[in-house]
PDB file of C-alpha atoms in Angstrom:
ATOM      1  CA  UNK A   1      11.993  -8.514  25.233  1.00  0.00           C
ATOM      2  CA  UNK A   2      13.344  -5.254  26.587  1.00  0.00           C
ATOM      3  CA  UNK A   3      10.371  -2.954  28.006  1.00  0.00           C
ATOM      4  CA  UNK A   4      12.231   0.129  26.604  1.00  0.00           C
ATOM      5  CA  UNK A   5      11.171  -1.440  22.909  1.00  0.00           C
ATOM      6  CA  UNK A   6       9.759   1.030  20.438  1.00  0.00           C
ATOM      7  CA  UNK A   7       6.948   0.329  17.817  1.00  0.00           C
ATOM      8  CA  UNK A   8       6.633   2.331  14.495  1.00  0.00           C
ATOM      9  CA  UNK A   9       3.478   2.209  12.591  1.00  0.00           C
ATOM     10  CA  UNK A  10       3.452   3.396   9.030  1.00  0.00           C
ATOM     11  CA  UNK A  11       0.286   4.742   8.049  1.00  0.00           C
ATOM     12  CA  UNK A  12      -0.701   2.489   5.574  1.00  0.00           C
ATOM     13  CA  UNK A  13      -1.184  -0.414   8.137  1.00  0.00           C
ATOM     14  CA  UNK A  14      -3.616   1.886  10.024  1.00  0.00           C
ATOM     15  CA  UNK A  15      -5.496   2.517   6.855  1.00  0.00           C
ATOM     16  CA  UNK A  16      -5.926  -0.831   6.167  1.00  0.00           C
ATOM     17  CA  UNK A  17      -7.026  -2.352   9.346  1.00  0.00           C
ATOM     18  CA  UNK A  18      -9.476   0.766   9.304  1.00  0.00           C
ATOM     19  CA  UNK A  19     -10.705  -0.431   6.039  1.00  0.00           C
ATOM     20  CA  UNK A  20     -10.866  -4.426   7.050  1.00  0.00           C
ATOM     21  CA  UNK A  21     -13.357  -3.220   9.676  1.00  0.00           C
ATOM     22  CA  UNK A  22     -15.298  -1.138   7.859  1.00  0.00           C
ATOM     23  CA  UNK A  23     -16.038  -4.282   6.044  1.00  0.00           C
ATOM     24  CA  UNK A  24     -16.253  -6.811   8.442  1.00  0.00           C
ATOM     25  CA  UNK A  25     -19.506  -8.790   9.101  1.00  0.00           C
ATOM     26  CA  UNK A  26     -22.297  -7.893  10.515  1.00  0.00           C
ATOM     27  CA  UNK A  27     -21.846  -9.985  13.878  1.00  0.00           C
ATOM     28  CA  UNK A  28     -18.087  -9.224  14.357  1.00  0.00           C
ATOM     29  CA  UNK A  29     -17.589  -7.522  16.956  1.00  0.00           C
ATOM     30  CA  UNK A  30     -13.782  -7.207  15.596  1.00  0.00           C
ATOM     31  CA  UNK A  31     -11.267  -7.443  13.294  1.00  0.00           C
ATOM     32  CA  UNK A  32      -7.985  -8.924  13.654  1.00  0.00           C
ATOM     33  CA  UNK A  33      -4.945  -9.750  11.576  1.00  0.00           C
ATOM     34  CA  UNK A  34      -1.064 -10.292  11.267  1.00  0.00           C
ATOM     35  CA  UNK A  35       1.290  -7.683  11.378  1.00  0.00           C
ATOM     36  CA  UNK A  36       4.291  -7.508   8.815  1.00  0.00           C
ATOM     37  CA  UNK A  37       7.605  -5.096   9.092  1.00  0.00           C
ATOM     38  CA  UNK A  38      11.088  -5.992  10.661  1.00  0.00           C
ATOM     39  CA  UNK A  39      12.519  -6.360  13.857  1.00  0.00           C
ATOM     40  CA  UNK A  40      15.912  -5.230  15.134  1.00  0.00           C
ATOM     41  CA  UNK A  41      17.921  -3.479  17.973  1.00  0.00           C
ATOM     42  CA  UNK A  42      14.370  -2.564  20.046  1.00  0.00           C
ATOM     43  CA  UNK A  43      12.673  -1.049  17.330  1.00  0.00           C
ATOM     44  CA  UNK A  44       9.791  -2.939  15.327  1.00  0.00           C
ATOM     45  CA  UNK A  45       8.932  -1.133  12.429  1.00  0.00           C
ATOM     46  CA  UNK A  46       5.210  -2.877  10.998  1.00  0.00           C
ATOM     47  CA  UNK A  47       4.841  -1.482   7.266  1.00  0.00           C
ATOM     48  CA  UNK A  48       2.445  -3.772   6.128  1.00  0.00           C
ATOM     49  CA  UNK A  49      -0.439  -6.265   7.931  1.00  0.00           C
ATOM     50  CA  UNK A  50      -3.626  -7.805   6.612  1.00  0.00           C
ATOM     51  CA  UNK A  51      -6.982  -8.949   8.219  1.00  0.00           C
ATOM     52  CA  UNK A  52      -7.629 -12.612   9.590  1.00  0.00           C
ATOM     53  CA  UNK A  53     -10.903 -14.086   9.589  1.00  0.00           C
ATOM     54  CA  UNK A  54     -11.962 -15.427  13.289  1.00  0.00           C
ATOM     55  CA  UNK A  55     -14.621 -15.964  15.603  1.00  0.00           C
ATOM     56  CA  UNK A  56     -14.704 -15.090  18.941  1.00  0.00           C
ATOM     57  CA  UNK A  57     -16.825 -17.189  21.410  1.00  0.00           C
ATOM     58  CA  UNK A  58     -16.930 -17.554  25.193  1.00  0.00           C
ATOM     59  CA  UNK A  59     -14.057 -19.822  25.864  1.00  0.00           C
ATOM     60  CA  UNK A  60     -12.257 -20.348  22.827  1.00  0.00           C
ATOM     61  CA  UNK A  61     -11.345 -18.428  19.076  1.00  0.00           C
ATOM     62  CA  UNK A  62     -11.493 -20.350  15.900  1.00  0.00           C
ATOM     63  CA  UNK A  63      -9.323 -18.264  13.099  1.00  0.00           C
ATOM     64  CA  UNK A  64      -8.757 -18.821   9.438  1.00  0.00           C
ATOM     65  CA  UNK A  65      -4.652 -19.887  10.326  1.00  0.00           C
ATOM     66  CA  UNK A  66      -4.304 -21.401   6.938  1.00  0.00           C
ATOM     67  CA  UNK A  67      -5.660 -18.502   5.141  1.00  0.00           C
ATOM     68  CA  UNK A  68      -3.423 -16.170   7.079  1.00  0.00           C
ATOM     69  CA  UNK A  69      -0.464 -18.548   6.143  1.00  0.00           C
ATOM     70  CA  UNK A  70      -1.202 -18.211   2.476  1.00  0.00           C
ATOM     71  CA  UNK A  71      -1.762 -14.592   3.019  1.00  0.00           C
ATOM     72  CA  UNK A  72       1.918 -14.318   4.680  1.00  0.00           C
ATOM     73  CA  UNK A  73       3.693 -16.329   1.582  1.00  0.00           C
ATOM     74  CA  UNK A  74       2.069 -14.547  -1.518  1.00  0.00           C
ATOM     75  CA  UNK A  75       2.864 -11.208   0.637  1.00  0.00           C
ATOM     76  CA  UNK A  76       6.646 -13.155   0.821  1.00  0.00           C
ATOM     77  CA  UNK A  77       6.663 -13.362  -2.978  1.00  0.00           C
ATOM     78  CA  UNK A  78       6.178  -9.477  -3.076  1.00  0.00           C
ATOM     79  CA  UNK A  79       8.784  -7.967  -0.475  1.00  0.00           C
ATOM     80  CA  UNK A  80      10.806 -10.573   0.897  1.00  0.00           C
ATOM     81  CA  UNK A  81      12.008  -8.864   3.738  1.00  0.00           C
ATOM     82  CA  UNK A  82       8.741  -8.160   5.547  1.00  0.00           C
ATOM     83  CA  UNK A  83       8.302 -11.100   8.157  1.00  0.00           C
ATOM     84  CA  UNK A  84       5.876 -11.340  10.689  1.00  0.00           C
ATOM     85  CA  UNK A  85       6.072  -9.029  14.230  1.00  0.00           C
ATOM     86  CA  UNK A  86       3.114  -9.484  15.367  1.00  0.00           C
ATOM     87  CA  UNK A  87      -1.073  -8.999  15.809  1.00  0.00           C
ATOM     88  CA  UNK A  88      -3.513  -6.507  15.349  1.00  0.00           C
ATOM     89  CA  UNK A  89      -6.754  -6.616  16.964  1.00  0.00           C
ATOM     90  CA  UNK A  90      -9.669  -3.354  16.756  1.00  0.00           C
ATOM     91  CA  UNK A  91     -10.614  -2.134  20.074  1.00  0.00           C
ATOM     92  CA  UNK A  92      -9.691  -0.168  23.309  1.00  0.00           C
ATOM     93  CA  UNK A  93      -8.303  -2.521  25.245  1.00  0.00           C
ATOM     94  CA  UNK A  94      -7.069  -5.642  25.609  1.00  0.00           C
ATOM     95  CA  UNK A  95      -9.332  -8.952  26.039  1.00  0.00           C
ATOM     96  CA  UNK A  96      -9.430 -12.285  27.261  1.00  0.00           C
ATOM     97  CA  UNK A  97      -9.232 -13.791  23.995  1.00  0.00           C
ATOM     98  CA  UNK A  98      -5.813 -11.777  23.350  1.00  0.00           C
ATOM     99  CA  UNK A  99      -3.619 -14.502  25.231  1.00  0.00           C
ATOM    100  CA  UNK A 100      -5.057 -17.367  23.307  1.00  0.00           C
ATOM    101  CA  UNK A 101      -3.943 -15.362  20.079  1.00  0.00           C
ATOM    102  CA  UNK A 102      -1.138 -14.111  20.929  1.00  0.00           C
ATOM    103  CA  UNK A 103       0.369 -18.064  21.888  1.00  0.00           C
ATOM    104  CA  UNK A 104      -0.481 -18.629  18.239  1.00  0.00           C
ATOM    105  CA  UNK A 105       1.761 -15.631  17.137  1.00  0.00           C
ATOM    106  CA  UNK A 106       4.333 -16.621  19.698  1.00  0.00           C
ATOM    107  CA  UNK A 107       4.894 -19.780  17.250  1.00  0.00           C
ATOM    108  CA  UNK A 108       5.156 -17.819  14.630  1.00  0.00           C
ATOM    109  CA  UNK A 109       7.883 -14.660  15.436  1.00  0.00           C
ATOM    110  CA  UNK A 110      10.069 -14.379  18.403  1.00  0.00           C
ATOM    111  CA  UNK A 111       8.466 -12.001  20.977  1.00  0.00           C
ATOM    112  CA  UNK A 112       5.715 -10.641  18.538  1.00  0.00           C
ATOM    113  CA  UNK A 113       3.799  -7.387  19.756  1.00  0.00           C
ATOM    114  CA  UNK A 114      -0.365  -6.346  19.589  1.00  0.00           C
ATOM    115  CA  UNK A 115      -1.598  -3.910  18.085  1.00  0.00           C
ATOM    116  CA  UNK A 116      -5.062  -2.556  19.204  1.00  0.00           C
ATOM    117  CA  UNK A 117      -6.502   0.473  16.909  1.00  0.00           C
ATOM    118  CA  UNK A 118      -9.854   2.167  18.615  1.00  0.00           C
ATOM    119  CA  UNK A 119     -11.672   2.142  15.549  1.00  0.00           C
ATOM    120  CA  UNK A 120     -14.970   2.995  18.186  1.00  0.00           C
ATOM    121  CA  UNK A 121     -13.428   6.382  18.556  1.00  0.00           C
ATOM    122  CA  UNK A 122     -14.481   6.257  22.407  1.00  0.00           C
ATOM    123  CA  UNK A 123     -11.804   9.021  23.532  1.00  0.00           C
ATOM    124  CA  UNK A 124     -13.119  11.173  20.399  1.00  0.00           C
ATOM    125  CA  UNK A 125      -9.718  10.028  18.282  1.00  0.00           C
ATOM    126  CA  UNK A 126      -8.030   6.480  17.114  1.00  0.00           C
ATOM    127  CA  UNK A 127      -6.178   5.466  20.133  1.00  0.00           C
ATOM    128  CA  UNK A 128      -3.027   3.015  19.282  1.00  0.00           C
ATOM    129  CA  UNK A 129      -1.647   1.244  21.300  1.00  0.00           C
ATOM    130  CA  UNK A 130       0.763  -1.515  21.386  1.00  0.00           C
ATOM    131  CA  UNK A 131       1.577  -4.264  23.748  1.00  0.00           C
ATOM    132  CA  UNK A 132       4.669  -6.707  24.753  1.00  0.00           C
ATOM    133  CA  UNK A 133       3.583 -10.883  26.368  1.00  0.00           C
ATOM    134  CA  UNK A 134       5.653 -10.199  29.785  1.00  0.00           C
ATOM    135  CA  UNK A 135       5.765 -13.451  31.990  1.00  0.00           C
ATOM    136  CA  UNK A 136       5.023 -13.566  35.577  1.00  0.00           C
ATOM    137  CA  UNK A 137       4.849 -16.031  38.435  1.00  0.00           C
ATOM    138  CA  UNK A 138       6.573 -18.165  41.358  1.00  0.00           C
ATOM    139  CA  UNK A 139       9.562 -20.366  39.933  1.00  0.00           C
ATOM    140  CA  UNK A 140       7.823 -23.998  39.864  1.00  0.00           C
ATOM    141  CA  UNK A 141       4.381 -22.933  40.498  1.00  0.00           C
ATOM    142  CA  UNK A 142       2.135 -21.103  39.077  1.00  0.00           C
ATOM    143  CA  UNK A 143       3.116 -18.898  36.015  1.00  0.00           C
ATOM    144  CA  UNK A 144       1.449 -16.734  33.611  1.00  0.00           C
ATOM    145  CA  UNK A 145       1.726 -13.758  31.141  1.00  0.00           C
ATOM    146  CA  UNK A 146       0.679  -9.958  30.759  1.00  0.00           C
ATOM    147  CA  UNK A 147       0.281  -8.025  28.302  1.00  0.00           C
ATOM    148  CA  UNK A 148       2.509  -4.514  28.962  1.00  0.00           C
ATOM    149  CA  UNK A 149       2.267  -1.468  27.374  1.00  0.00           C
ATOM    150  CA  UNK A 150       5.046  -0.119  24.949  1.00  0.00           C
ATOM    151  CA  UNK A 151       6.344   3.163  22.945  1.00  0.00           C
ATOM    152  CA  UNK A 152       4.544   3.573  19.745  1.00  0.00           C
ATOM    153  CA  UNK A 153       5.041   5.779  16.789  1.00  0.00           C
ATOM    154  CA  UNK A 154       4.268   6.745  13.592  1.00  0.00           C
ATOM    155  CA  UNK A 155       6.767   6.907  11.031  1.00  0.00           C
ATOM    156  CA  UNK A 156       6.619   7.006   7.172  1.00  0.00           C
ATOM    157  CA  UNK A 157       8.253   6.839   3.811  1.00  0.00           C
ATOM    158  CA  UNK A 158       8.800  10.318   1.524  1.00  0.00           C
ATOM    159  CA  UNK A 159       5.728   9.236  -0.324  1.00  0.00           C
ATOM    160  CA  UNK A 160       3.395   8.320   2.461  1.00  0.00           C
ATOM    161  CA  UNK A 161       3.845  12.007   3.349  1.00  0.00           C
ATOM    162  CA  UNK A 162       2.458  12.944   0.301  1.00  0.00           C
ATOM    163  CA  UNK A 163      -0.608  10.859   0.619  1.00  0.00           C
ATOM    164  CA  UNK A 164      -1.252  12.301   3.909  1.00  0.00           C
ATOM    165  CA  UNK A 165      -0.526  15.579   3.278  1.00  0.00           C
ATOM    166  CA  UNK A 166      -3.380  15.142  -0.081  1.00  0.00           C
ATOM    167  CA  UNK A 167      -5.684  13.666   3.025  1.00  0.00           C
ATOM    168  CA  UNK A 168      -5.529  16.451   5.386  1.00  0.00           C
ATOM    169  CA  UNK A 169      -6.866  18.465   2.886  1.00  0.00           C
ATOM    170  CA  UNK A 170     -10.165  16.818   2.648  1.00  0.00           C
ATOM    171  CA  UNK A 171     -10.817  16.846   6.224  1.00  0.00           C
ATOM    172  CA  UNK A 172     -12.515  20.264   6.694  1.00  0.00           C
ATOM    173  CA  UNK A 173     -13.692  21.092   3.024  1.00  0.00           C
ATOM    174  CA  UNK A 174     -13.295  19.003  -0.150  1.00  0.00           C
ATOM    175  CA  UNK A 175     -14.341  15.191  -0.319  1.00  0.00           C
ATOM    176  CA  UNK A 176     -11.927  14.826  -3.343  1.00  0.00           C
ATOM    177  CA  UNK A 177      -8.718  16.408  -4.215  1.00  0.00           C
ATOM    178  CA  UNK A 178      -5.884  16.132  -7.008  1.00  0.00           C
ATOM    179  CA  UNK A 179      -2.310  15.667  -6.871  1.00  0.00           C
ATOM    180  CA  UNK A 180      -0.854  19.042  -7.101  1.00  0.00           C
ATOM    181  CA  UNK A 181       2.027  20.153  -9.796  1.00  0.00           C
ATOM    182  CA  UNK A 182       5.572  19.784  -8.992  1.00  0.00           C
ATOM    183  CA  UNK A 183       5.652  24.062  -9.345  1.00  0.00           C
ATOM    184  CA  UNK A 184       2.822  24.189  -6.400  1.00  0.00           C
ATOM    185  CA  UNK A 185       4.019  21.741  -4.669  1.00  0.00           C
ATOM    186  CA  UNK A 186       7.579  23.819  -4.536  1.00  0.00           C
ATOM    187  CA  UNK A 187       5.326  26.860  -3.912  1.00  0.00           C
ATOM    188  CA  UNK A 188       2.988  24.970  -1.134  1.00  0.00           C
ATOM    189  CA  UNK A 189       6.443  24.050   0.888  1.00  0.00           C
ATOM    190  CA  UNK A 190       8.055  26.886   0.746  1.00  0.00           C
ATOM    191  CA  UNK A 191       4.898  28.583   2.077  1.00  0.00           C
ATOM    192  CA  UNK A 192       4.505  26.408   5.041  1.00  0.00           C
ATOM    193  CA  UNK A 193       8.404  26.684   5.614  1.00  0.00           C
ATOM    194  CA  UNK A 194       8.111  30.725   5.542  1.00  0.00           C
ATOM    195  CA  UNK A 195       5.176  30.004   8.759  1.00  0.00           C
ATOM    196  CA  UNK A 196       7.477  27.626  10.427  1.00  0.00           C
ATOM    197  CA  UNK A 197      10.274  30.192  10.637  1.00  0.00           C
ATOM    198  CA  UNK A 198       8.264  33.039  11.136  1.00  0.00           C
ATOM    199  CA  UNK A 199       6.900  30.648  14.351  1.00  0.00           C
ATOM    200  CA  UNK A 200      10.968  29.875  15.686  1.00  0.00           C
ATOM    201  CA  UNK A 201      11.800  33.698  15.130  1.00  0.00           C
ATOM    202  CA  UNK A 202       8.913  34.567  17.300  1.00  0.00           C
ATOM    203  CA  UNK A 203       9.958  32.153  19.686  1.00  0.00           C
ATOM    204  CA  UNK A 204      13.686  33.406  19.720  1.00  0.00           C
ATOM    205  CA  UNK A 205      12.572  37.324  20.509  1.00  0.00           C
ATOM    206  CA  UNK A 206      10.011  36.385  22.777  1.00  0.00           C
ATOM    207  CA  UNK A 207      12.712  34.300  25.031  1.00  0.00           C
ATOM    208  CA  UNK A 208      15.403  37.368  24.434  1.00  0.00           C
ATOM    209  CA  UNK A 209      12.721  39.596  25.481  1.00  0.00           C
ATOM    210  CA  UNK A 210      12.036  37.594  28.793  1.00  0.00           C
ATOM    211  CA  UNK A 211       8.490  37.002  27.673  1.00  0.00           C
ATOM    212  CA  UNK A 212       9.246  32.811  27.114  1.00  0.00           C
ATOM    213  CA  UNK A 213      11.093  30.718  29.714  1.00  0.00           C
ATOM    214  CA  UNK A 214      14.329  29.430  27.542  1.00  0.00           C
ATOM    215  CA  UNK A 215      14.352  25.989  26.874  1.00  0.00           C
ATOM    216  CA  UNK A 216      18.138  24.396  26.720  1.00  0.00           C
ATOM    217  CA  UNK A 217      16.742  20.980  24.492  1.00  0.00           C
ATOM    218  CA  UNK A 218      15.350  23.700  22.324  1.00  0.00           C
ATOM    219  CA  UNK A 219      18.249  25.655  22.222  1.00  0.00           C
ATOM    220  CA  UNK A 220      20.668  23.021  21.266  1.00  0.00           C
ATOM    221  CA  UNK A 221      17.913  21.588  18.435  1.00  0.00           C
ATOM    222  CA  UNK A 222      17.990  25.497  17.305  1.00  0.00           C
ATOM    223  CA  UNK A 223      21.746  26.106  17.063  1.00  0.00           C
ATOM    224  CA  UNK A 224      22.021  22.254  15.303  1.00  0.00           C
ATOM    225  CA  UNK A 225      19.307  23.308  12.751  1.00  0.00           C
ATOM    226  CA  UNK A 226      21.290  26.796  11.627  1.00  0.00           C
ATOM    227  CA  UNK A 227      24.488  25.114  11.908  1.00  0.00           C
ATOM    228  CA  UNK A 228      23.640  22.301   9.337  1.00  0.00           C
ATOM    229  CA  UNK A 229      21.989  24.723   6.668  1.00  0.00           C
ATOM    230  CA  UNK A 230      25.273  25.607   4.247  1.00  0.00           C
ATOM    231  CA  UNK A 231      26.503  29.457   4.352  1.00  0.00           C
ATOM    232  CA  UNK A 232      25.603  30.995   1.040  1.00  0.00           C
ATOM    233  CA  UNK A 233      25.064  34.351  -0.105  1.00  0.00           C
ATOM    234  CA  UNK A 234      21.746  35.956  -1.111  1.00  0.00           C
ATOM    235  CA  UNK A 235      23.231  36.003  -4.718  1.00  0.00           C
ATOM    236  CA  UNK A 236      24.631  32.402  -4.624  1.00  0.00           C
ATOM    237  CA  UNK A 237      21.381  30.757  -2.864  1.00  0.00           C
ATOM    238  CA  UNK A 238      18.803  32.622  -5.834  1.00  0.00           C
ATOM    239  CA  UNK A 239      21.913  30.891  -8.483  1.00  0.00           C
ATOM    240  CA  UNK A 240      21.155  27.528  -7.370  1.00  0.00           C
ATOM    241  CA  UNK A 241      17.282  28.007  -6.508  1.00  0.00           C
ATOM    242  CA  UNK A 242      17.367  28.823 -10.575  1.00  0.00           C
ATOM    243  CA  UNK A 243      19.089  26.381 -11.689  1.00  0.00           C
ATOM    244  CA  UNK A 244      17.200  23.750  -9.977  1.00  0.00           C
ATOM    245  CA  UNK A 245      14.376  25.357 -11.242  1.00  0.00           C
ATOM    246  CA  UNK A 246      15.096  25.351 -15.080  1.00  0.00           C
ATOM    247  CA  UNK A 247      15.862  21.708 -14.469  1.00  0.00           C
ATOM    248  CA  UNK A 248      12.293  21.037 -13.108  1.00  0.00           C
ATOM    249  CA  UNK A 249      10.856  23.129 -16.186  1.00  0.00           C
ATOM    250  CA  UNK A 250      12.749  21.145 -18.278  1.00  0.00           C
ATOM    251  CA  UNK A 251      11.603  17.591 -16.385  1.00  0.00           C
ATOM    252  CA  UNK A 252       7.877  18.855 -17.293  1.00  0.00           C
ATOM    253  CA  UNK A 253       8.653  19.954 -20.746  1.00  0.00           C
ATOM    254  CA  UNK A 254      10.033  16.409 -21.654  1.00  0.00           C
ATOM    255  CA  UNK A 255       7.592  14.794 -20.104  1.00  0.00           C
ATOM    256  CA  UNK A 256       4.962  16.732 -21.705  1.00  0.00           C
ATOM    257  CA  UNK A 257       6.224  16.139 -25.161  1.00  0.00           C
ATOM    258  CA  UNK A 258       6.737  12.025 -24.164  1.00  0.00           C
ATOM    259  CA  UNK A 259       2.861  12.071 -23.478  1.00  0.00           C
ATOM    260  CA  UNK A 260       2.273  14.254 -26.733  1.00  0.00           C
ATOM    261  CA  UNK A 261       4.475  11.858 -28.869  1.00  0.00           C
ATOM    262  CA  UNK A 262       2.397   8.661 -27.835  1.00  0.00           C
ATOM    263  CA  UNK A 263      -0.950  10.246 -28.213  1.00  0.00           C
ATOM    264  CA  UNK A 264       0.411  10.964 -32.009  1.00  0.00           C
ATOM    265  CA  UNK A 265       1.803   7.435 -32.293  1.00  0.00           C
ATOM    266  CA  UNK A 266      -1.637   5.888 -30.663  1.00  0.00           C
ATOM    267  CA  UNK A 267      -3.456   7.843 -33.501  1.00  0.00           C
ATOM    268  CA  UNK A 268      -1.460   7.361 -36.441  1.00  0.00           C
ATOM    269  CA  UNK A 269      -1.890   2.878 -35.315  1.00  0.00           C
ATOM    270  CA  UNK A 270      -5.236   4.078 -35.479  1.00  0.00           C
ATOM    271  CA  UNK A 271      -5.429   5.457 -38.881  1.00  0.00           C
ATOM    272  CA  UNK A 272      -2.858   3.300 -40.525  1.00  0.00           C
ATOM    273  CA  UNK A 273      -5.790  -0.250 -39.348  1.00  0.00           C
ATOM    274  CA  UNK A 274      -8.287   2.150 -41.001  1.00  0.00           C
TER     275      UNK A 274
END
């Protein structure tokens, strides 16, 4: 497997191996488990995993493999096209029990990759890292494997950015929040929009006015950004911001009288068994 190979996490996965060792037992040390996603043209993309029961002692690791099996075909059953990529292990670093797994996963997926989430929080954050089984050694003697370091990222889906977004806001002040309205979440966006712009304008003037070195990457991102936003007129842009408005108003109305219409129908069952 190229070296050059990129992994992308969703954040889902990193949620749940957060939450398998949060319950873990009391003498595991840590957690580990099977990644699921797809892999092709040097990208692995994991978007789901789950947690394997093991036990780690001084010269060998006993694991649940049937369990995990069972685990991987009901998960089949579900989304077909998620196969197996790899193994996730809690912890900084990598450890002399990782080879012994990692042959196990090598029977399972071609060229599978490890995980390792710092649930410890030693550097003060969640370090991820991810790692590639590269062989090494003298042609008919002695050969061996290491584990090297790869690209990771995080990536998500429309509505995983959503969740997220709902989680950031309980990081400083509230331990619970609510979904907000389609109307304030329109409102919320355009807000943080009108900041992002105001940010790139003051970056513009203050690289006219000699006061910011100019960037050419940023340039070219800048001038690719305005060209791909369609030319409209004041009057023509507030047309269509209304009209997609009055369509969301009328979304919420409908769906406001569907929820009215079944509370009426559960009440009038009610009355008509009385």
């Amino acid at each position: 497997m190229a070296l050059n190979l990129v992994v992308k996490i969703h954040p889902v996965v990193l949620f749940q191996i957060v939450d398998a060792y949060e319950r873990r037992t009391v003498e595991a040390h840590r957690v580990i488990g099977t990644l699921l996603g797809t892999a092709e043209k040097g990208v692995v993309e994991v978007s789901n995993c789950f947690c394997v029961p093991h036990k780690e002692l001084e010269d060998q690791v006993e694991a649940e493999l049937t369990y995990g099996m069972d685990m991987y075909e009901l998960n089949r059953r579900v989304n077909s096209q998620e196969a197996i990529v790899g193994w996730w292990a809690t912890g900084n670093a990598v450890t002399n029990h990782s080879s012994l797994i990692h042959e196990y996963y090598a029977r399972e997926c071609k060229n599978p990759v490890h995980v390792t989430v710092d649930t410890t929080l030693m550097a003060a954050r969640m370090g991820i890292k991810a790692y590639i089984s590269v062989p090494f050694g003298v042609p008919g003697g002695t050969t061996g494997c290491m584990f090297t370091p790869v690209s990771v990222e995080i990536t998500c889906y429309e509505p995983e950015v959503v969740g997220l977004q709902l989680c950031q806001k309980t990081q400083y002040t509230k331990r619970q929040v609510e979904p907000m309205p389609d109307l304030a979440q329109v409102a919320d966006a355009t807000q943080n929009l009108s900041h992002l712009l105001d940010g790139v304008l003051a970056y513009v003037e203050d690289v006219l006015a000699s006061r910011a070195p100019p960037d050419n990457a940023v340039g070219r991102a800048l001038l690719d950004m305005v060209n791909s936003v369609p030319k409209m007129t004041a009057e023509e842009f507030e047309a269509m911001f209304n009209s997609n408005v009055k369509d969301l108003l009328m979304v919420i109305c409908l769906s406001q009288l569907i929820k009215t219409q079944l509370q009426l129908n559960e009440k009038l069952t009610l009355l008509t068994t009385l």
